[in-house]
Amino acid sequence: MSKAYDIALENLTGAGARATVKPAPLPLRGISDAPADAKSFYIETFGCQMNDHDTEKVEGLLLARGYQAVATPAQASLVLYNTCSIREKAAQKVFSRIGDWKTLADGKIVGVLGCVAQQEGEDIFERAPWVSLVCGSASYTKLPDLLDQVEAGNKRVTGLSLDIDETFETELTRRDNRYRAYITIIEGCDYSCSYCVVPKTRGPERSRRSDSVLDEARRLADSGFTEIQLLGQTVNSYRDPSPRGMDFVGLLRAIADVPGVRRVRFTTSHPNDFHQGIIDAIDEVPALCDHIHLPVQSGSTRILKAMRRTYTRDEYLEKIAAIRAARRPISLTSDMIVGFPGETEDDFQDTLTLLAASQYDGVYSFKYSPRPNTPALSMDDAIPEEEKSRRLAALMDHQRQIQIARNDALIGQSFEVHVDGHNPQKKIWGGRTSCNRLLNFTSPLDTLLGTYVSVRVTRAGANSLFGEHAV
Ligand code: SF4
């Protein structure tokens, strides 16, 4: 998997952006040197933000059952891998981790959660007989029952049903980020992009009731969180299943109204469900962050059709034009795949011209990687690996120039930064602007973590900004 620019991206298909200034670590509540006979757990998470947040909920569930978190898998009585199969390399890494326990499991319970669990199912028990729990994310609501069975000594426990209409909610969620809290509002996906495993691993689309989402937002605000990010594979397809029947924009506005909430973000939006009402809401409600992540995947209508993306290049560009016409400048980021089967040089050039037309503030770009059980797997005309690499490098170079120019234009402007990182040796603070740019800065003050400060940009790179705290 190749990741291009990370100015602002924490999308659902790649690793999140990395701050130059490391975010302050959150003390792990419940982490301990558990006595040998205590119930203890260790979870390693792969992949997207949805997975990260699922892990936070699984951790909450385990803490509520009396488990203690420990710092290494060797210390844990229960070792879980929350997995990702969106790219081949991520799936391979999981099997390498599981292999570590072949001779060492020795009474430990080893479990596989997430997309690889759903995709490989009971075959995991054949490949790794020391694994005793295999559970896909669509079945997380059954985890308490499954854990009962595992704790009772059952050696092959599975949760692999996709026929589930509930969303995964827990009484207690452990929060690994102390400044930005995640709330999943919709799970699964009803689209069927030809390269994507998600509909098969996360199941059909299920929205969460608006009262439950709002209750969680209020609880988070009461406990001190000021920034909330709504998550969903197609977050803007949200449809409230309760009689209230809120749409996505109604929910955005309601969350922004929760006392104490100062910033609201959302990822990932599907272009098909993206409409003027979302832009109007951002224009009207200052708490809604001025950043939209709108994955396009290709600039060629022919390839978009082969990908089953449900929109054309021109339709996508109309949405970009609407975003650019907003009263409030909105930063825009996207995902791109190069080397999809049958992608010609002309198609690739269409992708480059779309980059120029869209003027993204950041792009996650990937080489196409064939995934099991997807229609694209059997498509002819695979693009050779070296050609994919050439196209990826060309795309990244093109986008880098765009980002340098866009960030340079911000020098001299001031932004409100939510401070989430500090490097005491270098005396540098770091945080995010509302438009989700990473802005590192100096300040004469020494207690800024978690606060919002005004920072004037003095320098710009392709992936971050640098500035001075305007005290
Ligand atoms: S919209 Fe397409 S790419 Fe996104 S999760 Fe659904 S099927 Fe996958």
Coordinates of C-alpha atoms and ligand atoms in Angstrom, one line a residue:
M1 CA 0.0 0.0 0.0
S2 CA 1.4 3.4 -0.9
K3 CA 0.3 6.5 0.9
A4 CA 0.8 9.8 -0.7
Y5 CA 0.1 13.0 1.0
D6 CA -1.1 13.2 4.5
I7 CA -1.8 16.9 5.0
A8 CA -5.2 16.3 6.3
L9 CA -6.3 12.8 5.9
E10 CA -7.5 10.3 8.3
N11 CA -9.6 8.5 5.9
L12 CA -11.1 5.1 6.2
T13 CA -8.9 3.3 3.8
G14 CA -5.5 4.2 5.0
A15 CA -3.4 5.0 8.0
G16 CA -4.1 8.4 9.5
A17 CA -1.9 11.4 9.2
R18 CA 1.1 11.6 11.4
A19 CA 1.9 14.8 13.2
T20 CA 5.5 16.1 13.2
V21 CA 4.8 16.9 16.8
K22 CA 3.7 13.7 18.5
P23 CA 0.2 13.9 20.0
A24 CA 0.4 13.6 23.8
P25 CA -0.1 10.0 24.7
L26 CA -3.4 9.1 26.5
P27 CA -2.7 7.2 29.7
L28 CA -4.4 3.8 29.0
R29 CA -7.0 3.5 31.7
G30 CA -6.9 0.0 33.2
I31 CA -3.4 -0.8 31.8
S32 CA -1.5 -2.8 34.4
D33 CA 0.9 -5.5 35.2
A34 CA -2.0 -8.0 35.7
P35 CA -1.3 -11.0 38.0
A36 CA -0.8 -14.2 36.0
D37 CA -4.2 -15.5 36.9
A38 CA -6.1 -12.3 36.1
K39 CA -8.1 -11.8 32.9
S40 CA -6.0 -9.4 30.7
F41 CA -6.1 -8.4 27.1
Y42 CA -4.0 -6.9 24.4
I43 CA -5.5 -5.8 21.0
E44 CA -3.5 -4.9 17.9
T45 CA -5.4 -2.9 15.3
F46 CA -4.8 -2.7 11.6
G47 CA -6.3 -0.5 8.9
C48 CA -8.8 2.3 9.1
Q49 CA -10.3 4.7 11.6
M50 CA -13.5 2.5 11.7
N51 CA -11.3 -0.3 12.9
D52 CA -9.5 2.0 15.5
H53 CA -12.9 3.0 16.9
D54 CA -14.2 -0.6 16.9
T55 CA -11.2 -1.5 18.9
E56 CA -12.0 1.3 21.4
K57 CA -15.5 -0.3 21.8
V58 CA -14.2 -3.8 22.1
E59 CA -11.7 -2.6 24.8
G60 CA -14.6 -0.9 26.6
L61 CA -16.5 -4.2 26.5
L62 CA -13.6 -6.2 27.9
L63 CA -12.9 -3.6 30.7
A64 CA -16.6 -3.9 31.7
R65 CA -16.1 -7.7 31.9
G66 CA -13.3 -7.4 34.4
Y67 CA -10.4 -7.7 31.9
Q68 CA -7.3 -5.5 32.4
A69 CA -5.4 -4.0 29.6
V70 CA -1.7 -4.9 29.4
A71 CA 1.1 -3.3 27.5
T72 CA 2.4 -6.4 25.5
P73 CA 0.7 -9.4 24.0
A74 CA 3.1 -11.7 26.0
Q75 CA 1.4 -10.4 29.3
A76 CA -2.1 -10.9 28.0
S77 CA -4.4 -13.9 28.6
L78 CA -6.5 -12.7 25.6
V79 CA -4.8 -11.5 22.4
L80 CA -6.9 -10.0 19.7
Y81 CA -6.1 -8.8 16.2
N82 CA -8.6 -6.4 14.7
T83 CA -7.8 -6.8 11.1
C84 CA -8.0 -5.1 7.7
S85 CA -8.1 -6.7 4.3
I86 CA -8.6 -3.7 2.1
R87 CA -5.1 -4.2 0.7
E88 CA -3.2 -7.5 0.3
K89 CA -0.2 -6.4 2.4
A90 CA -2.4 -5.6 5.4
A91 CA -4.0 -9.1 5.3
Q92 CA -0.6 -10.8 5.0
K93 CA 0.6 -8.9 8.1
V94 CA -2.2 -10.3 10.1
F95 CA -1.3 -13.9 9.3
S96 CA 2.3 -13.2 10.2
R97 CA 1.2 -11.9 13.6
I98 CA -1.0 -14.9 14.2
G99 CA 1.9 -17.2 13.2
D100 CA 3.9 -15.8 16.1
W101 CA 1.7 -17.7 18.5
K102 CA 2.1 -21.1 16.9
T103 CA 4.2 -22.5 19.6
L104 CA 3.7 -19.8 22.2
A105 CA 0.0 -19.5 22.7
D106 CA 0.2 -21.8 25.7
G107 CA -3.1 -21.2 27.4
K108 CA -3.7 -17.8 25.8
I109 CA -6.8 -17.1 24.0
V110 CA -6.0 -15.8 20.5
G111 CA -8.8 -14.2 18.4
V112 CA -9.1 -12.6 15.0
L113 CA -11.6 -9.8 14.6
G114 CA -12.6 -7.5 11.6
C115 CA -12.3 -7.8 7.9
V116 CA -9.8 -10.7 7.6
A117 CA -11.9 -12.7 10.1
Q118 CA -15.0 -12.1 7.9
Q119 CA -13.2 -12.9 4.7
E120 CA -11.3 -16.0 5.7
G121 CA -13.9 -17.3 8.2
E122 CA -13.4 -20.8 9.6
D123 CA -10.4 -21.4 7.3
I124 CA -8.4 -19.4 9.9
F125 CA -8.9 -22.4 12.3
E126 CA -7.3 -24.7 9.7
R127 CA -4.4 -22.4 9.1
A128 CA -3.9 -21.5 12.7
P129 CA -5.5 -24.1 15.0
W130 CA -4.3 -22.1 18.1
V131 CA -6.8 -19.4 17.2
S132 CA -10.1 -19.9 19.1
L133 CA -12.2 -16.8 18.2
V134 CA -13.0 -15.5 14.7
C135 CA -15.5 -12.6 14.5
G136 CA -16.3 -10.2 11.7
S137 CA -17.2 -6.6 12.5
A138 CA -20.9 -7.1 11.5
S139 CA -21.2 -9.5 14.4
Y140 CA -19.6 -7.4 17.1
T141 CA -23.0 -7.1 18.8
K142 CA -22.7 -10.8 19.6
L143 CA -19.2 -10.4 21.2
P144 CA -20.4 -10.8 24.8
D145 CA -21.9 -14.2 24.0
L146 CA -18.9 -15.2 22.0
L147 CA -16.6 -14.2 24.8
D148 CA -18.7 -16.3 27.2
Q149 CA -18.1 -19.3 25.0
V150 CA -14.3 -18.7 24.6
E151 CA -14.0 -18.1 28.4
A152 CA -15.8 -21.5 29.0
G153 CA -13.0 -23.2 27.0
N154 CA -14.7 -23.5 23.6
K155 CA -11.9 -23.7 21.0
R156 CA -13.7 -22.7 17.8
V157 CA -16.0 -19.8 18.3
T158 CA -17.2 -17.8 15.4
G159 CA -19.3 -14.7 14.7
L160 CA -19.5 -14.5 10.9
S161 CA -23.1 -13.5 10.1
L162 CA -23.7 -10.5 7.9
D163 CA -27.4 -10.7 8.4
I164 CA -27.4 -8.3 11.3
D165 CA -29.4 -5.1 11.4
E166 CA -28.0 -3.6 14.6
T167 CA -25.0 -1.3 15.0
F168 CA -22.3 -2.1 17.5
E169 CA -22.9 0.0 20.7
T170 CA -21.3 -0.5 24.1
E171 CA -21.9 0.9 27.5
L172 CA -18.3 1.8 27.9
T173 CA -15.9 2.8 25.1
R174 CA -12.2 3.3 25.9
R175 CA -11.0 6.5 24.2
D176 CA -7.5 6.4 22.9
N177 CA -7.5 10.0 21.6
R178 CA -8.1 12.5 24.4
Y179 CA -8.8 15.4 22.1
R180 CA -11.0 14.0 19.3
A181 CA -13.8 11.5 20.0
Y182 CA -15.1 9.2 17.3
I183 CA -18.8 8.2 16.9
T184 CA -19.8 5.6 14.4
I185 CA -23.1 6.6 13.0
I186 CA -23.4 4.1 10.1
E187 CA -21.9 0.7 9.6
G188 CA -21.5 -1.5 6.5
C189 CA -22.0 -0.4 2.9
D190 CA -24.8 -0.9 0.2
Y191 CA -22.6 0.2 -2.7
S192 CA -20.7 -2.4 -4.6
C193 CA -17.5 -0.9 -6.0
S194 CA -15.9 -3.6 -8.0
Y195 CA -12.5 -3.5 -6.2
C196 CA -13.8 -3.3 -2.6
V197 CA -14.2 -6.0 0.0
V198 CA -16.1 -3.9 2.5
P199 CA -19.7 -4.8 1.6
K200 CA -18.6 -8.5 2.1
T201 CA -16.7 -7.9 5.3
R202 CA -18.7 -5.3 7.0
G203 CA -22.1 -6.2 5.7
P204 CA -25.1 -4.1 4.6
E205 CA -25.5 -0.5 5.6
R206 CA -27.0 0.0 9.1
S207 CA -27.5 3.5 10.5
R208 CA -27.6 4.1 14.2
R209 CA -30.6 5.8 15.9
S210 CA -30.2 9.6 16.2
D211 CA -31.1 9.6 19.9
S212 CA -28.4 7.1 20.6
V213 CA -25.8 9.2 18.6
L214 CA -26.9 12.4 20.3
D215 CA -26.8 10.8 23.8
E216 CA -23.2 9.7 23.1
A217 CA -22.3 13.2 21.8
R218 CA -23.7 14.7 25.0
R219 CA -21.8 12.2 27.2
L220 CA -18.6 13.0 25.4
A221 CA -19.1 16.7 25.7
D222 CA -19.9 16.3 29.4
S223 CA -16.7 14.4 29.9
G224 CA -14.6 17.2 28.3
F225 CA -14.4 16.3 24.6
T226 CA -14.8 19.4 22.4
E227 CA -14.2 17.8 19.0
I228 CA -16.3 14.9 17.6
Q229 CA -15.7 13.0 14.4
L230 CA -18.6 11.1 12.9
L231 CA -17.6 7.9 11.2
G232 CA -19.0 5.7 8.5
Q233 CA -17.9 3.9 5.4
T234 CA -20.4 6.1 3.6
V235 CA -21.1 8.5 6.4
N236 CA -23.3 10.9 4.4
S237 CA -25.7 8.0 3.4
Y238 CA -26.9 8.2 7.0
R239 CA -30.7 7.7 7.5
D240 CA -32.0 7.7 11.0
P241 CA -33.9 4.4 11.6
S242 CA -35.9 5.9 14.5
P243 CA -39.3 7.6 14.0
R244 CA -37.5 10.9 14.2
G245 CA -36.2 10.2 10.7
M246 CA -33.2 12.6 10.8
D247 CA -31.1 12.9 7.7
F248 CA -27.4 13.4 7.7
V249 CA -27.5 17.2 7.6
G250 CA -30.1 17.2 10.5
L251 CA -27.8 15.0 12.5
L252 CA -24.7 17.2 11.8
R253 CA -26.6 20.3 12.9
A254 CA -27.9 18.6 16.0
I255 CA -24.5 17.5 17.1
A256 CA -23.0 20.9 16.4
D257 CA -25.7 22.2 18.8
V258 CA -24.7 20.0 21.7
P259 CA -23.3 22.3 24.5
G260 CA -19.5 22.0 24.8
V261 CA -19.0 20.7 21.2
R262 CA -16.8 23.1 19.3
R263 CA -15.8 21.1 16.3
V264 CA -17.6 18.4 14.3
R265 CA -16.0 16.4 11.5
F266 CA -17.2 13.5 9.4
T267 CA -15.6 10.8 7.1
T268 CA -16.0 9.3 4.6
S269 CA -18.5 10.9 2.2
H270 CA -19.6 9.1 -0.9
P271 CA -19.9 11.5 -3.9
N272 CA -23.3 10.0 -4.9
D273 CA -24.9 11.1 -1.6
F274 CA -23.1 14.4 -1.4
H275 CA -25.4 17.4 -1.9
Q276 CA -25.7 21.1 -1.5
G277 CA -27.4 20.8 1.9
I278 CA -24.1 19.6 3.4
I279 CA -22.2 22.6 2.0
D280 CA -25.0 25.0 3.2
A281 CA -24.7 23.5 6.7
I282 CA -20.9 24.0 6.8
D283 CA -21.5 27.6 5.6
E284 CA -24.0 28.3 8.3
V285 CA -22.7 26.4 11.3
P286 CA -19.2 27.4 12.5
A287 CA -18.8 24.2 14.6
L288 CA -18.9 22.1 11.4
C289 CA -15.3 21.9 10.2
D290 CA -14.4 23.3 6.8
H291 CA -13.0 20.1 5.4
I292 CA -14.6 17.4 3.2
H293 CA -13.0 14.1 2.2
L294 CA -14.7 13.1 -1.0
P295 CA -13.0 10.0 -2.6
V296 CA -13.1 10.0 -6.4
Q297 CA -10.8 7.0 -7.1
S298 CA -10.2 7.9 -10.8
G299 CA -10.6 10.8 -13.2
S300 CA -11.7 8.7 -16.1
T301 CA -15.5 8.1 -16.5
R302 CA -14.7 4.8 -18.3
I303 CA -12.7 3.5 -15.3
L304 CA -15.3 4.9 -12.8
K305 CA -17.9 2.8 -14.6
A306 CA -15.6 -0.3 -14.4
M307 CA -15.1 0.5 -10.7
R308 CA -19.0 0.8 -10.3
R309 CA -18.6 4.2 -8.6
T310 CA -22.1 5.4 -9.7
Y311 CA -20.9 8.8 -10.9
T312 CA -19.1 10.2 -13.9
R313 CA -16.1 12.5 -13.9
D314 CA -18.3 15.5 -14.9
E315 CA -20.9 14.7 -12.1
Y316 CA -18.0 14.5 -9.6
L317 CA -16.6 17.8 -10.8
E318 CA -20.0 19.5 -10.4
K319 CA -19.8 18.6 -6.7
I320 CA -16.3 20.0 -6.5
A321 CA -17.5 23.2 -8.1
A322 CA -20.3 23.5 -5.6
I323 CA -17.8 23.0 -2.7
R324 CA -15.5 25.6 -4.1
A325 CA -18.4 28.0 -4.4
A326 CA -19.2 27.9 -0.7
R327 CA -19.0 31.2 1.2
R328 CA -16.5 29.6 3.7
P329 CA -13.3 28.2 2.1
I330 CA -13.6 24.4 2.5
S331 CA -10.5 22.2 2.3
L332 CA -10.9 19.2 0.1
T333 CA -9.2 15.8 0.1
S334 CA -9.7 12.6 -1.8
D335 CA -8.6 9.0 -2.5
M336 CA -7.2 7.8 -5.8
I337 CA -6.5 4.3 -7.2
V338 CA -4.0 4.0 -10.1
G339 CA -3.5 0.9 -12.3
F340 CA -7.1 -0.4 -12.1
P341 CA -7.5 -3.2 -14.7
G342 CA -7.8 -1.8 -18.2
E343 CA -6.6 1.7 -17.2
T344 CA -5.0 3.2 -20.3
E345 CA -2.5 6.1 -20.5
D346 CA -5.4 8.3 -21.5
D347 CA -7.4 7.2 -18.5
F348 CA -4.5 8.0 -16.3
Q349 CA -4.1 11.4 -17.9
D350 CA -7.7 12.0 -17.1
T351 CA -6.9 11.4 -13.4
L352 CA -4.0 13.9 -13.6
T353 CA -6.3 16.5 -15.1
L354 CA -8.9 15.9 -12.5
L355 CA -6.3 16.5 -9.8
A356 CA -5.5 19.9 -11.5
A357 CA -9.2 20.7 -11.8
S358 CA -10.1 19.7 -8.2
Q359 CA -7.1 21.3 -6.5
Y360 CA -7.2 19.0 -3.6
D361 CA -5.5 19.9 -0.3
G362 CA -4.4 16.2 0.1
V363 CA -4.8 12.9 -1.6
Y364 CA -4.4 9.3 -0.5
S365 CA -3.2 7.4 -3.5
F366 CA -2.9 3.7 -3.9
K367 CA -1.9 1.2 -6.5
Y368 CA -4.8 -1.1 -7.3
S369 CA -4.4 -4.4 -5.4
P370 CA -6.7 -7.3 -6.4
R371 CA -8.8 -8.6 -3.5
P372 CA -10.6 -11.9 -3.0
N373 CA -14.3 -12.1 -3.8
T374 CA -14.5 -8.9 -5.7
P375 CA -15.7 -8.5 -9.3
A376 CA -12.4 -6.7 -10.3
L377 CA -10.4 -9.8 -9.5
S378 CA -11.6 -11.5 -12.7
M379 CA -11.2 -8.4 -14.9
D380 CA -8.8 -8.7 -17.9
D381 CA -6.0 -6.3 -18.7
A382 CA -4.1 -6.2 -15.5
I383 CA -1.6 -3.3 -15.4
P384 CA 2.0 -4.5 -14.7
E385 CA 3.3 -3.6 -11.3
E386 CA 6.1 -1.4 -12.6
E387 CA 3.6 0.6 -14.6
K388 CA 1.3 1.0 -11.6
S389 CA 4.4 2.3 -9.7
R390 CA 5.2 4.8 -12.4
R391 CA 1.7 6.1 -12.4
L392 CA 1.6 6.4 -8.7
A393 CA 4.9 8.3 -8.6
A394 CA 3.6 10.7 -11.3
L395 CA 0.3 11.2 -9.5
M396 CA 2.1 11.9 -6.2
D397 CA 4.5 14.3 -7.8
H398 CA 1.6 16.2 -9.5
Q399 CA -0.3 16.4 -6.3
R400 CA 2.7 17.5 -4.3
Q401 CA 3.1 20.6 -6.5
I402 CA -0.6 21.4 -6.0
Q403 CA -0.2 21.1 -2.2
I404 CA 2.9 23.2 -2.1
A405 CA 1.2 26.0 -4.0
R406 CA -2.0 25.8 -2.0
N407 CA -0.2 25.8 1.3
D408 CA 2.2 28.6 0.3
A409 CA -0.9 30.7 -0.3
L410 CA -1.8 30.4 3.4
I411 CA 1.4 32.1 4.7
G412 CA 0.5 35.2 6.7
Q413 CA -3.0 33.9 7.5
S414 CA -4.1 32.9 11.0
F415 CA -6.0 29.8 11.9
E416 CA -7.6 28.4 15.1
V417 CA -5.6 25.3 16.1
H418 CA -6.9 22.6 18.5
V419 CA -3.6 21.8 20.2
D420 CA -3.0 18.0 20.5
G421 CA 0.8 17.6 20.5
H422 CA 3.9 19.0 22.2
N423 CA 7.6 18.5 21.7
P424 CA 9.1 19.9 24.9
Q425 CA 12.7 19.5 23.7
K426 CA 12.1 21.5 20.5
K427 CA 9.5 23.7 22.3
I428 CA 7.1 23.1 19.4
W429 CA 3.3 22.6 19.7
G430 CA 1.1 21.0 17.1
G431 CA -2.5 20.6 16.3
R432 CA -5.2 20.7 13.6
T433 CA -6.9 23.6 12.0
S434 CA -10.7 23.3 11.3
C435 CA -9.7 22.5 7.7
N436 CA -7.7 19.6 9.2
R437 CA -4.3 20.9 8.3
L438 CA -1.4 20.0 10.6
L439 CA 0.0 23.2 12.0
N440 CA 3.1 23.2 14.2
F441 CA 4.0 26.3 16.0
T442 CA 6.0 28.0 18.7
S443 CA 4.4 29.7 21.7
P444 CA 5.5 31.7 24.8
L445 CA 2.9 29.8 26.8
D446 CA 3.5 26.4 28.3
T447 CA 0.1 24.8 29.0
L448 CA -1.7 24.5 25.7
L449 CA -2.7 20.9 25.2
G450 CA -6.4 20.6 24.5
T451 CA -6.9 24.3 24.1
Y452 CA -7.8 26.3 20.9
V453 CA -5.3 29.0 20.0
S454 CA -4.8 31.4 17.1
V455 CA -1.7 30.7 15.1
R456 CA -0.3 32.8 12.3
V457 CA 1.3 30.7 9.5
T458 CA 4.9 31.6 8.8
R459 CA 6.1 28.7 6.7
A460 CA 4.5 26.0 4.6
G461 CA 5.5 22.6 3.3
A462 CA 3.6 20.1 1.1
N463 CA 2.2 18.3 4.1
S464 CA 2.1 20.7 7.0
L465 CA 2.3 24.3 8.1
F466 CA 4.5 26.1 10.6
G467 CA 3.6 29.2 12.5
E468 CA 3.6 31.4 15.6
H469 CA 1.1 31.5 18.4
A470 CA -0.5 35.0 18.2
V471 CA -0.8 35.7 21.9
Ligands
SF4_1 S1 -18.6 2.9 -1.2 FE1 -17.4 1.5 -2.5 S2 -15.3 1.7 -1.8 FE2 -16.6 2.6 -0.2 S3 -16.9 1.0 1.2 FE3 -18.7 0.9 -0.2 S4 -18.1 -0.5 -1.8 FE4 -16.2 0.0 -0.7

